[in-house]
PDB file of C-alpha atoms in Angstrom:
ATOM      1  CA  MET A   1     121.832 136.347  51.082  1.00 64.00           C
ATOM      2  CA  ARG A   2     118.332 136.497  52.526  1.00 69.00           C
ATOM      3  CA  LYS A   3     117.626 134.161  55.421  1.00 84.00           C
ATOM      4  CA  ARG A   4     114.251 133.054  54.065  1.00 91.00           C
ATOM      5  CA  SER A   5     113.752 131.349  50.734  1.00 94.00           C
ATOM      6  CA  PRO A   6     111.699 133.231  48.153  1.00 97.00           C
ATOM      7  CA  THR A   7     108.291 131.686  47.658  1.00 97.00           C
ATOM      8  CA  HIS A   8     108.067 129.048  44.940  1.00 98.00           C
ATOM      9  CA  PRO A   9     105.726 130.277  42.178  1.00 98.00           C
ATOM     10  CA  GLY A  10     103.772 127.032  42.495  1.00 98.00           C
ATOM     11  CA  ALA A  11     102.843 128.068  46.033  1.00 98.00           C
ATOM     12  CA  ILE A  12     101.605 131.426  44.721  1.00 97.00           C
ATOM     13  CA  LEU A  13      99.443 129.629  42.185  1.00 97.00           C
ATOM     14  CA  ARG A  14      98.160 127.172  44.779  1.00 96.00           C
ATOM     15  CA  GLU A  15      97.538 129.618  47.630  1.00 96.00           C
ATOM     16  CA  ASP A  16      96.588 132.863  45.878  1.00 96.00           C
ATOM     17  CA  VAL A  17      95.620 132.309  42.250  1.00 95.00           C
ATOM     18  CA  PHE A  18      93.447 129.188  42.428  1.00 90.00           C
ATOM     19  CA  PRO A  19      91.206 130.396  45.259  1.00 92.00           C
ATOM     20  CA  SER A  20      90.496 133.611  43.345  1.00 95.00           C
ATOM     21  CA  LEU A  21      89.748 131.832  40.042  1.00 94.00           C
ATOM     22  CA  GLY A  22      87.435 129.190  41.423  1.00 93.00           C
ATOM     23  CA  ILE A  23      88.464 126.545  38.876  1.00 93.00           C
ATOM     24  CA  SER A  24      89.912 123.068  39.279  1.00 93.00           C
ATOM     25  CA  VAL A  25      93.485 122.004  38.597  1.00 93.00           C
ATOM     26  CA  THR A  26      92.191 119.929  35.687  1.00 95.00           C
ATOM     27  CA  GLU A  27      90.380 122.894  34.160  1.00 96.00           C
ATOM     28  CA  PHE A  28      93.368 125.219  34.667  1.00 96.00           C
ATOM     29  CA  ALA A  29      95.698 122.669  33.063  1.00 97.00           C
ATOM     30  CA  ARG A  30      93.312 122.239  30.140  1.00 97.00           C
ATOM     31  CA  HIS A  31      93.253 126.006  29.526  1.00 97.00           C
ATOM     32  CA  LEU A  32      97.051 126.058  29.603  1.00 97.00           C
ATOM     33  CA  GLY A  33      97.337 123.086  27.256  1.00 98.00           C
ATOM     34  CA  ILE A  34      99.378 121.006  29.724  1.00 98.00           C
ATOM     35  CA  SER A  35      98.708 117.811  31.649  1.00 98.00           C
ATOM     36  CA  ARG A  36      97.128 117.886  35.073  1.00 97.00           C
ATOM     37  CA  GLN A  37     100.165 115.995  36.372  1.00 97.00           C
ATOM     38  CA  THR A  38     102.534 118.688  35.094  1.00 97.00           C
ATOM     39  CA  LEU A  39     100.517 121.404  36.796  1.00 98.00           C
ATOM     40  CA  HIS A  40     100.175 119.403  40.000  1.00 97.00           C
ATOM     41  CA  SER A  41     103.955 118.940  40.111  1.00 98.00           C
ATOM     42  CA  VAL A  42     104.429 122.725  39.939  1.00 98.00           C
ATOM     43  CA  LEU A  43     101.733 123.334  42.549  1.00 98.00           C
ATOM     44  CA  ALA A  44     103.443 120.799  44.836  1.00 98.00           C
ATOM     45  CA  GLU A  45     106.714 122.734  44.318  1.00 98.00           C
ATOM     46  CA  LYS A  46     108.391 119.672  42.822  1.00 98.00           C
ATOM     47  CA  SER A  47     108.808 121.199  39.354  1.00 98.00           C
ATOM     48  CA  SER A  48     109.854 124.612  38.133  1.00 98.00           C
ATOM     49  CA  ILE A  49     108.000 127.147  36.053  1.00 98.00           C
ATOM     50  CA  THR A  50     109.741 126.806  32.694  1.00 98.00           C
ATOM     51  CA  PRO A  51     109.838 129.689  30.208  1.00 98.00           C
ATOM     52  CA  GLU A  52     107.170 127.894  28.158  1.00 98.00           C
ATOM     53  CA  LEU A  53     104.939 127.440  31.187  1.00 98.00           C
ATOM     54  CA  ALA A  54     105.497 131.068  32.221  1.00 98.00           C
ATOM     55  CA  LEU A  55     104.285 132.120  28.767  1.00 98.00           C
ATOM     56  CA  ARG A  56     101.193 129.930  29.082  1.00 98.00           C
ATOM     57  CA  ILE A  57     100.324 131.101  32.617  1.00 98.00           C
ATOM     58  CA  GLY A  58     100.983 134.731  31.756  1.00 98.00           C
ATOM     59  CA  ALA A  59      98.786 134.505  28.673  1.00 98.00           C
ATOM     60  CA  PHE A  60      95.935 132.844  30.569  1.00 97.00           C
ATOM     61  CA  LEU A  61      96.050 135.157  33.599  1.00 97.00           C
ATOM     62  CA  GLY A  62      96.819 138.257  31.548  1.00 97.00           C
ATOM     63  CA  ASN A  63      99.853 139.272  33.606  1.00 97.00           C
ATOM     64  CA  GLY A  64     102.564 138.149  31.177  1.00 97.00           C
ATOM     65  CA  PRO A  65     105.387 135.643  31.591  1.00 98.00           C
ATOM     66  CA  GLN A  66     107.988 137.896  33.214  1.00 98.00           C
ATOM     67  CA  LEU A  67     106.440 137.791  36.680  1.00 98.00           C
ATOM     68  CA  TRP A  68     106.385 133.981  36.733  1.00 98.00           C
ATOM     69  CA  ILE A  69     109.870 133.467  35.302  1.00 98.00           C
ATOM     70  CA  GLU A  70     111.358 136.046  37.703  1.00 98.00           C
ATOM     71  CA  MET A  71     109.728 134.373  40.717  1.00 98.00           C
ATOM     72  CA  GLN A  72     111.175 131.044  39.587  1.00 98.00           C
ATOM     73  CA  SER A  73     114.589 132.588  38.985  1.00 98.00           C
ATOM     74  CA  ARG A  74     114.707 134.180  42.469  1.00 97.00           C
ATOM     75  CA  TYR A  75     113.687 130.870  44.021  1.00 98.00           C
ATOM     76  CA  ASP A  76     116.268 128.883  42.012  1.00 98.00           C
ATOM     77  CA  LEU A  77     119.110 131.325  42.732  1.00 97.00           C
ATOM     78  CA  TRP A  78     118.410 131.257  46.463  1.00 97.00           C
ATOM     79  CA  GLN A  79     118.389 127.448  46.460  1.00 96.00           C
ATOM     80  CA  ALA A  80     121.692 127.385  44.540  1.00 96.00           C
ATOM     81  CA  GLU A  81     123.274 129.897  46.944  1.00 95.00           C
ATOM     82  CA  VAL A  82     122.344 127.738  49.908  1.00 95.00           C
ATOM     83  CA  LYS A  83     123.790 124.682  48.189  1.00 96.00           C
ATOM     84  CA  LEU A  84     127.043 126.474  47.305  1.00 96.00           C
ATOM     85  CA  LYS A  85     127.454 128.660  50.398  1.00 93.00           C
ATOM     86  CA  LYS A  86     130.724 126.935  51.396  1.00 94.00           C
ATOM     87  CA  VAL A  87     132.118 126.820  47.855  1.00 95.00           C
ATOM     88  CA  LEU A  88     131.462 130.372  46.619  1.00 92.00           C
ATOM     89  CA  PRO A  89     133.734 132.170  49.123  1.00 91.00           C
ATOM     90  CA  LYS A  90     136.650 129.968  47.998  1.00 92.00           C
ATOM     91  CA  ILE A  91     136.410 131.101  44.370  1.00 90.00           C
ATOM     92  CA  THR A  92     139.083 133.675  43.523  1.00 88.00           C
ATOM     93  CA  LEU A  93     138.031 136.755  41.571  1.00 88.00           C
ATOM     94  CA  PHE A  94     139.433 136.782  38.060  1.00 87.00           C
ATOM     95  CA  LYS A  95     140.857 140.302  38.468  1.00 82.00           C
ATOM     96  CA  ASP A  96     142.763 139.107  41.557  1.00 81.00           C
ATOM     97  CA  LEU A  97     144.359 136.355  39.480  1.00 82.00           C
ATOM     98  CA  LEU A  98     145.544 138.930  36.955  1.00 81.00           C
ATOM     99  CA  ALA A  99     147.053 141.087  39.696  1.00 79.00           C
ATOM    100  CA  ALA A 100     149.060 138.201  41.128  1.00 66.00           C
TER     101      ALA A 100
END
């Protein structure tokens, strides 16, 4: 497991995408067809990029949904690994159960 959490895609949007676009959160949300509150929650890293939102962002930015959904997936998996780091080593491999 990596020591540092992958960057939340909301941080990428907030720090890299918005400055280069030069538009407001309200305008970006309007183009995506979502509420400003929904977008703000993602930008604040309180909400995830859902598959639907990844499709919308990818369509608007022209880079497709895969990039956004993969960033979210890497972030979510890392968070889950941290949460379960004491539990996962205790899980017995299925093949080891068969051999017993």
